[in-house]
Coordinates of C-alpha atoms and ligand atoms in Angstrom, one line a residue:
M772 CA 13.8 89.3 -75.6
K773 CA 12.6 89.7 -79.2
R774 CA 15.1 86.9 -80.2
I775 CA 13.6 84.6 -77.6
I776 CA 10.1 85.3 -78.8
L777 CA 11.1 84.7 -82.5
I778 CA 12.9 81.4 -81.6
S779 CA 9.8 80.3 -79.6
V780 CA 7.5 81.1 -82.5
L781 CA 9.8 79.2 -85.0
L782 CA 9.9 76.3 -82.6
F783 CA 6.2 76.2 -82.3
Y784 CA 5.7 76.1 -86.1
A785 CA 8.4 73.4 -86.4
V786 CA 6.5 71.2 -83.9
I787 CA 3.2 71.9 -85.7
A788 CA 4.7 71.0 -89.1
N789 CA 5.9 67.7 -87.8
T790 CA 2.8 66.8 -85.8
Q791 CA 0.5 64.5 -87.7
I792 CA -3.0 65.8 -87.5
P793 CA -5.3 62.8 -87.1
Y794 CA -7.4 62.1 -90.1
T795 CA -11.1 63.0 -89.7
P796 CA -13.1 61.8 -92.7
A797 CA -15.3 64.5 -94.2
P798 CA -19.1 64.1 -93.9
E799 CA -19.2 63.3 -97.7
N800 CA -16.6 60.6 -97.2
L801 CA -18.7 59.0 -94.4
K802 CA -21.7 59.1 -96.7
A803 CA -19.6 57.5 -99.4
R804 CA -18.7 54.7 -97.0
E805 CA -22.3 54.0 -96.3
W806 CA -23.1 54.0 -100.0
F807 CA -20.2 51.6 -100.6
Q808 CA -21.4 49.2 -97.9
D809 CA -24.9 49.2 -99.3
A810 CA -23.6 48.7 -102.9
K811 CA -22.0 45.3 -102.0
F812 CA -21.0 44.2 -105.5
G813 CA -18.5 45.7 -107.9
M814 CA -16.5 44.8 -111.0
F815 CA -12.7 44.8 -110.9
I816 CA -11.0 45.3 -114.3
H817 CA -7.3 44.5 -114.9
W818 CA -6.4 45.8 -118.4
G819 CA -3.3 47.1 -119.9
V820 CA -0.8 46.5 -122.7
Y821 CA 0.2 43.2 -121.0
S822 CA -3.1 41.7 -122.3
T823 CA -1.5 41.5 -125.8
L824 CA 0.8 38.7 -124.4
A825 CA -2.2 36.9 -122.9
D826 CA -0.1 35.8 -119.9
G827 CA -1.4 37.9 -117.1
E828 CA -0.5 41.3 -115.8
W829 CA 2.8 40.2 -114.2
V830 CA 4.2 39.1 -117.6
M831 CA 7.0 41.8 -117.6
N832 CA 8.3 40.5 -114.3
N833 CA 7.6 36.8 -114.8
Q834 CA 9.1 36.5 -118.3
R835 CA 12.0 38.9 -117.3
I836 CA 11.2 41.3 -120.1
D837 CA 13.4 44.4 -120.0
K838 CA 12.0 47.9 -120.3
Q839 CA 13.3 48.4 -123.9
T840 CA 11.7 45.2 -125.1
Y841 CA 8.4 45.8 -123.2
Q842 CA 8.1 49.1 -124.9
K843 CA 7.2 47.2 -128.1
L844 CA 3.9 46.1 -126.6
P845 CA 1.9 49.3 -126.9
S846 CA 2.3 49.2 -130.7
F847 CA 0.4 45.8 -130.7
F848 CA -2.4 47.3 -128.5
N849 CA -5.3 48.3 -130.7
P850 CA -8.5 47.3 -128.9
I851 CA -11.0 48.1 -131.6
G852 CA -13.5 45.9 -129.8
F853 CA -13.5 48.1 -126.7
D854 CA -17.0 49.5 -126.0
A855 CA -17.4 51.3 -122.7
K856 CA -21.2 50.9 -123.0
E857 CA -20.8 47.1 -123.3
W858 CA -18.6 46.8 -120.3
V859 CA -20.9 49.0 -118.1
S860 CA -23.9 47.1 -119.3
I861 CA -22.3 43.7 -118.5
A862 CA -21.5 45.0 -115.0
K863 CA -24.9 46.4 -114.5
S864 CA -26.7 43.3 -115.6
A865 CA -24.6 41.3 -113.2
G866 CA -26.0 43.4 -110.4
M867 CA -22.7 45.3 -109.9
K868 CA -22.9 48.9 -108.6
Y869 CA -19.4 50.1 -109.2
I870 CA -16.3 49.4 -111.3
T871 CA -12.7 49.5 -110.2
I872 CA -10.3 49.7 -113.1
T873 CA -6.5 49.6 -113.4
T874 CA -5.4 53.1 -114.3
K875 CA -1.8 52.0 -113.9
H876 CA -0.6 48.5 -113.0
H877 CA 3.0 47.5 -112.0
D878 CA 4.3 48.0 -115.6
G879 CA 3.7 51.8 -115.0
F880 CA 1.7 52.1 -118.2
A881 CA -1.0 54.8 -117.9
M882 CA -4.4 53.9 -119.4
W883 CA -5.3 57.5 -119.6
D884 CA -3.9 60.5 -121.4
S885 CA -1.2 61.5 -118.9
K886 CA 0.5 64.8 -119.4
L887 CA 3.4 63.7 -117.2
T888 CA 4.7 61.0 -119.4
D889 CA 4.2 59.6 -122.9
W890 CA 4.2 56.1 -121.4
D891 CA 0.4 56.0 -121.9
I892 CA -2.3 54.7 -124.1
V893 CA -2.9 57.9 -126.1
D894 CA 0.8 58.6 -126.9
R895 CA 2.1 55.1 -127.5
T896 CA -0.7 52.9 -129.0
P897 CA -2.2 52.9 -132.5
Y898 CA -5.6 53.0 -130.7
G899 CA -4.7 56.5 -129.3
K900 CA -7.9 57.0 -127.3
D901 CA -8.3 57.6 -123.5
I902 CA -10.3 54.6 -122.3
I903 CA -10.6 56.0 -118.8
R904 CA -12.4 59.0 -120.2
M905 CA -14.8 56.8 -122.2
L906 CA -15.4 54.6 -119.2
A907 CA -15.9 57.5 -116.8
D908 CA -18.4 59.1 -119.2
E909 CA -20.4 55.9 -119.6
C910 CA -20.3 55.1 -115.8
K911 CA -21.7 58.6 -115.1
K912 CA -24.5 58.1 -117.6
E913 CA -25.4 54.8 -116.1
G914 CA -25.1 55.6 -112.4
I915 CA -22.2 53.3 -111.8
K916 CA -19.5 54.6 -109.5
L917 CA -15.9 54.5 -110.8
F918 CA -12.9 53.6 -108.7
F919 CA -9.3 53.7 -109.8
Y920 CA -6.8 50.9 -109.1
H921 CA -3.4 52.6 -109.0
S922 CA -0.1 50.8 -108.5
H923 CA 2.5 52.3 -106.1
L924 CA 4.9 49.9 -107.5
D925 CA 6.4 50.8 -110.9
W926 CA 8.6 48.6 -113.1
F927 CA 9.1 51.3 -115.7
Q928 CA 10.0 54.5 -113.9
E929 CA 13.8 54.9 -113.3
N930 CA 13.2 57.0 -110.2
Y931 CA 11.5 54.0 -108.6
F932 CA 14.8 53.4 -106.9
P933 CA 16.0 51.7 -104.7
R934 CA 14.0 49.0 -106.4
G935 CA 11.8 46.6 -104.4
N936 CA 11.5 42.9 -104.5
T937 CA 10.1 42.7 -108.0
G938 CA 10.9 44.1 -111.5
Q939 CA 14.6 43.2 -111.1
S940 CA 15.0 42.3 -114.8
S941 CA 13.7 45.6 -116.2
G942 CA 17.1 46.8 -117.2
R943 CA 17.0 50.1 -115.4
P944 CA 20.1 52.0 -114.2
D945 CA 21.1 51.5 -110.5
S946 CA 20.2 55.1 -109.6
G947 CA 17.1 57.2 -109.3
D948 CA 15.4 59.8 -107.1
W949 CA 12.8 58.2 -105.0
Y950 CA 11.1 61.4 -104.0
K951 CA 10.9 62.5 -107.6
Y952 CA 9.1 59.2 -108.3
L953 CA 6.6 60.0 -105.4
D954 CA 6.1 63.5 -106.9
F955 CA 5.4 61.9 -110.2
M956 CA 2.9 59.5 -108.7
D957 CA 1.1 62.3 -106.9
G958 CA 1.0 64.3 -110.1
Q959 CA -0.6 61.4 -112.0
L960 CA -3.1 61.0 -109.2
A961 CA -3.9 64.7 -109.3
E962 CA -4.6 64.3 -113.1
L963 CA -6.9 61.4 -112.4
L964 CA -8.8 63.2 -109.7
T965 CA -9.2 66.5 -111.6
S966 CA -10.1 65.4 -115.1
Y967 CA -12.6 62.5 -114.8
G968 CA -15.4 63.7 -112.6
D969 CA -16.2 62.3 -109.2
I970 CA -14.1 59.2 -108.4
G971 CA -15.5 56.7 -105.9
G972 CA -12.1 55.7 -104.6
I973 CA -8.4 55.0 -105.2
W974 CA -7.4 51.3 -104.8
F975 CA -3.7 51.3 -104.1
D976 CA -1.5 48.3 -104.6
G977 CA 2.2 47.4 -104.6
H978 CA 3.2 49.0 -101.2
W979 CA 4.3 45.4 -100.3
D980 CA 7.1 45.6 -102.8
K981 CA 9.1 47.9 -100.6
K982 CA 7.4 47.8 -97.2
K983 CA 10.2 49.7 -95.4
S984 CA 10.4 52.7 -97.8
D985 CA 9.2 56.2 -97.0
W986 CA 6.0 56.1 -99.1
R987 CA 5.0 59.6 -97.9
L988 CA 1.4 58.2 -97.7
D989 CA 0.2 61.1 -95.6
K990 CA 1.0 63.5 -98.3
T991 CA -0.6 61.4 -101.0
Y992 CA -3.7 60.7 -99.0
N993 CA -4.1 64.4 -98.0
L994 CA -3.8 65.3 -101.7
I995 CA -6.5 62.9 -102.7
H996 CA -8.9 64.0 -99.9
S997 CA -8.2 67.6 -100.6
L998 CA -9.1 67.2 -104.3
Q999 CA -12.1 64.9 -103.6
P1000 CA -13.1 64.6 -99.9
A1001 CA -15.6 61.8 -100.7
C1002 CA -13.1 59.7 -102.6
M1003 CA -12.4 56.6 -100.5
I1004 CA -8.8 55.4 -100.1
G1005 CA -8.0 51.7 -99.8
N1006 CA -4.5 50.2 -99.9
N1007 CA -3.8 46.6 -100.6
H1008 CA -0.7 46.5 -98.4
H1009 CA -2.0 43.3 -96.6
L1010 CA -1.6 45.0 -93.2
A1011 CA -4.0 46.7 -90.7
P1012 CA -5.4 50.0 -92.2
F1013 CA -3.1 53.0 -92.0
P1014 CA -4.4 56.5 -91.0
G1015 CA -6.1 58.3 -93.8
E1016 CA -7.6 55.1 -95.4
D1017 CA -11.4 54.7 -95.8
F1018 CA -11.8 51.0 -96.6
Q1019 CA -9.9 47.8 -96.2
M1020 CA -9.5 45.2 -98.8
F1021 CA -8.8 41.5 -98.6
E1022 CA -7.3 39.8 -101.7
K1023 CA -8.7 36.4 -102.6
D1024 CA -9.7 36.0 -99.0
L1025 CA -12.6 36.7 -96.6
P1026 CA -11.8 39.3 -93.8
G1027 CA -9.7 37.7 -91.1
N1028 CA -9.3 34.3 -92.7
K1029 CA -5.6 34.8 -93.6
T1030 CA -5.6 31.9 -96.0
T1031 CA -3.5 33.2 -98.8
G1032 CA -0.1 33.2 -97.2
F1033 CA 0.7 36.8 -98.2
N1034 CA -1.7 38.3 -95.7
T1035 CA -0.6 36.7 -92.4
E1036 CA 0.1 40.1 -90.8
Q1037 CA -3.2 41.6 -92.0
E1038 CA -5.3 42.6 -89.0
I1039 CA -8.9 43.6 -89.4
G1040 CA -9.7 47.3 -88.9
K1041 CA -12.9 49.2 -88.3
L1042 CA -13.3 50.4 -91.9
P1043 CA -15.7 49.0 -94.5
F1044 CA -14.4 45.8 -96.1
E1045 CA -14.0 44.6 -99.6
T1046 CA -12.9 41.1 -100.8
C1047 CA -11.6 40.8 -104.3
E1048 CA -11.5 37.6 -106.4
T1049 CA -10.8 36.4 -109.9
M1050 CA -13.2 34.5 -112.1
N1051 CA -10.4 32.0 -113.1
N1052 CA -7.0 32.2 -111.5
S1053 CA -5.8 35.4 -113.3
W1054 CA -6.3 39.1 -112.9
G1055 CA -5.0 40.2 -116.3
F1056 CA -6.1 38.3 -119.5
N1057 CA -4.6 34.8 -119.6
L1058 CA -5.4 32.7 -122.6
Q1059 CA -4.5 29.4 -121.0
D1060 CA -6.2 29.9 -117.7
K1061 CA -9.4 27.8 -118.0
N1062 CA -9.9 27.4 -114.2
Y1063 CA -13.3 29.1 -114.4
K1064 CA -15.1 29.4 -111.1
S1065 CA -18.7 28.1 -111.3
T1066 CA -21.7 30.4 -110.9
K1067 CA -22.6 28.6 -107.7
N1068 CA -19.1 29.1 -106.3
L1069 CA -19.1 32.9 -107.1
I1070 CA -22.7 33.4 -105.7
Q1071 CA -21.6 31.7 -102.5
Y1072 CA -18.4 33.8 -102.4
L1073 CA -20.5 37.0 -102.8
V1074 CA -23.0 35.8 -100.1
K1075 CA -20.2 34.8 -97.7
A1076 CA -18.6 38.2 -98.2
A1077 CA -21.8 39.9 -97.3
G1078 CA -22.1 37.7 -94.2
Y1079 CA -18.5 38.9 -93.3
N1080 CA -19.9 42.4 -93.7
S1081 CA -17.8 42.8 -96.8
N1082 CA -18.2 43.9 -100.4
F1083 CA -17.3 41.6 -103.2
L1084 CA -15.2 42.9 -106.1
L1085 CA -15.1 40.4 -108.9
N1086 CA -12.4 40.6 -111.5
V1087 CA -12.4 40.4 -115.3
G1088 CA -9.3 40.8 -117.4
P1089 CA -10.5 42.0 -120.8
M1090 CA -8.8 40.6 -124.0
P1091 CA -6.4 42.7 -126.1
D1092 CA -9.2 43.5 -128.5
G1093 CA -11.1 45.2 -125.7
R1094 CA -13.8 42.6 -125.2
I1095 CA -14.6 40.7 -122.0
Q1096 CA -14.2 37.0 -122.7
P1097 CA -17.5 35.2 -123.3
E1098 CA -17.0 32.7 -120.5
F1099 CA -17.0 35.6 -118.0
V1100 CA -19.9 37.3 -119.7
N1101 CA -22.0 34.1 -119.4
T1102 CA -21.3 33.6 -115.7
L1103 CA -21.8 37.3 -114.9
G1104 CA -25.2 37.1 -116.6
E1105 CA -26.1 34.2 -114.3
L1106 CA -25.0 36.1 -111.3
G1107 CA -27.2 38.9 -112.4
K1108 CA -30.2 36.6 -112.6
W1109 CA -29.6 35.4 -109.1
M1110 CA -29.2 39.0 -107.8
E1111 CA -32.4 40.0 -109.5
K1112 CA -34.2 37.4 -107.3
Y1113 CA -32.1 37.5 -104.1
G1114 CA -30.5 41.0 -104.2
E1115 CA -32.7 42.2 -101.4
T1116 CA -31.0 39.8 -99.1
V1117 CA -27.6 41.3 -100.0
Y1118 CA -27.8 44.9 -101.1
G1119 CA -28.0 47.4 -98.2
T1120 CA -27.4 44.7 -95.6
R1121 CA -24.7 44.4 -93.0
G1122 CA -23.2 41.3 -91.6
G1123 CA -26.0 39.6 -89.5
P1124 CA -26.1 38.8 -85.7
V1125 CA -24.7 35.3 -86.1
S1126 CA -21.1 35.2 -87.2
P1127 CA -20.2 33.0 -90.2
R1128 CA -20.6 29.3 -89.6
T1129 CA -19.9 26.1 -91.5
W1130 CA -23.5 26.0 -92.7
G1131 CA -23.4 29.6 -94.0
V1132 CA -23.8 33.2 -93.1
T1133 CA -26.3 35.8 -91.9
T1134 CA -27.0 39.3 -93.2
Q1135 CA -29.4 41.9 -91.8
K1136 CA -31.4 44.8 -92.9
D1137 CA -33.6 46.7 -90.5
N1138 CA -35.8 44.1 -88.6
V1139 CA -35.0 41.2 -91.0
V1140 CA -32.2 38.7 -90.5
Y1141 CA -31.4 36.6 -93.6
L1142 CA -30.0 33.1 -93.1
H1143 CA -28.0 32.1 -96.2
I1144 CA -27.7 28.4 -95.9
L1145 CA -24.9 27.3 -98.2
N1146 CA -24.3 23.8 -96.8
L1147 CA -27.2 22.4 -94.8
E1148 CA -26.1 19.3 -92.8
D1149 CA -29.4 18.5 -91.0
P1150 CA -33.1 19.2 -91.7
N1151 CA -33.2 21.4 -88.6
L1152 CA -30.9 24.3 -88.1
L1153 CA -30.1 25.5 -84.6
I1154 CA -28.6 29.0 -84.4
P1155 CA -27.5 30.8 -81.3
D1156 CA -30.1 33.2 -79.9
F1157 CA -29.2 36.8 -80.5
G1158 CA -31.5 38.3 -77.9
V1159 CA -34.4 39.6 -80.0
K1160 CA -37.8 38.0 -80.1
V1161 CA -38.6 36.3 -83.4
K1162 CA -42.0 37.2 -85.0
K1163 CA -41.9 35.1 -88.1
V1164 CA -39.7 32.8 -90.1
T1165 CA -40.2 32.3 -93.8
S1166 CA -38.6 30.8 -96.9
F1167 CA -37.4 33.8 -98.9
S1168 CA -38.0 32.1 -102.3
T1169 CA -41.4 30.5 -101.7
G1170 CA -42.8 32.8 -98.9
A1171 CA -43.8 29.7 -96.9
Q1172 CA -43.8 30.1 -93.2
L1173 CA -41.4 27.8 -91.4
K1174 CA -41.7 26.1 -88.0
Y1175 CA -39.3 27.4 -85.4
R1176 CA -38.8 27.5 -81.7
Q1177 CA -36.9 30.1 -79.8
D1178 CA -35.8 29.3 -76.3
A1179 CA -32.8 29.3 -74.0
F1180 CA -30.9 26.9 -76.3
G1181 CA -31.2 29.2 -79.4
I1182 CA -33.5 29.4 -82.4
A1183 CA -34.3 26.0 -84.0
I1184 CA -35.7 26.2 -87.5
A1185 CA -37.2 23.4 -89.6
V1186 CA -35.9 23.5 -93.1
P1187 CA -38.2 21.4 -95.3
A1188 CA -36.6 19.6 -98.3
D1189 CA -38.8 21.5 -100.8
I1190 CA -37.2 24.9 -100.1
I1191 CA -33.6 23.7 -100.3
D1192 CA -31.6 25.3 -103.0
E1193 CA -28.1 23.9 -103.4
T1194 CA -26.6 27.4 -104.2
D1195 CA -28.2 29.3 -101.3
T1196 CA -31.3 28.5 -99.2
V1197 CA -32.4 31.9 -97.9
I1198 CA -34.6 32.1 -94.8
A1199 CA -35.9 35.4 -93.6
I1200 CA -36.3 35.9 -89.8
E1201 CA -38.6 38.8 -89.0
L1202 CA -37.9 40.4 -85.6
Ligands
FHN173 O1 0.3 42.2 -107.9 C1 -1.1 42.5 -107.8 C2 -1.9 41.7 -108.8 O2 -1.4 41.8 -110.1 C3 -3.3 42.1 -108.7 O3 -3.4 43.4 -109.1 C4 -3.8 41.9 -107.3 C5 -5.2 42.4 -107.1 O4 -5.6 42.3 -105.8 N1 -3.0 42.6 -106.3 C6 -1.6 42.4 -106.4 C7 -1.0 41.3 -105.6 O5 -1.3 41.6 -104.2

């Protein structure tokens, strides 16, 4: 009898251990999600030793540089122009509320003082300082939330084996212990979440390199949430969200548009959204990439994202000397001026009652719906009725009341020529 009881107890625990407990976000995590959705605009920073080659963050893979050769790069990395204060001030004056920085990109190089490897900025570069520490301190001082981009994919670690679709020319042996790699990754994440204060979120990337592998995401996600329950997890796997995630990102695309080719399987979930985009065509510093997006284009991208109920994370790839290139700084300054005037129609809003159209998008805060007209085709705009009585329609920039009619056919609004702004004509509908 005793034996039967013992076996039953053991069986019970074996079942419990293998049962996945559904993820219930902590109250502080739900609060963080609200904050995130209100914040709307963040700065993405791709920076690493690859910037010395001025050919983007994929240079190790694209130029087929083996690991031995790539290890020369840290000795060229001496960013004496890096000033955390300057970066945070550029982000703040652009109207950005948070920063997401690459702690480790696919080359595996740690931009903080990792105790688990010497493949890091403090141990390998003449600069020898922990830029994550300096940035974290400055962000805290200035009220900017800090998020960490962290690459699952690693072209440097030998235990990242079997290898995935990329990093094939890194010259690593054809053997390695995958679970040791995952332990190492969890260890590095634990360092990042226990030494740099409150972290807004972890922005994973690179899962797509080995989609079929056992990534042990539950363990990693549980670790993050147990160390910092409010820390939001997002994973750029280009799929529908996995359990344990707190936001969903869309790379170079608006939620659901599936225009990039690599996100055809990406279904929209119920989590807060974030769209990320580059200011030229590169994430990491690229000397030859002069395809700078105009201020108008970027404002319209930000506004469209808001209309899709999404944040906008705009990337800069700082130069090897640590400065953000002047072309980006100028454009960000112009975005900041626009946000000073129109921020009210973006911050704290959610996607409005009329879904995105060819003429533009809507956002809403409390009893005000903002029409963002990005491409007006006719002097009168007819929008579908959304079932609430309109009290007043005004031009957001001039305050002038506009003529409108609300009936069974929808809401028709007269848009006079003198309020038209070719970047974004904002109309406020008071309900
Ligand atoms: O390979 C990366 C790329 O370098 C960059 O970090 C972007 C940012 O969204 N994500 C990956 C590609 O999906």
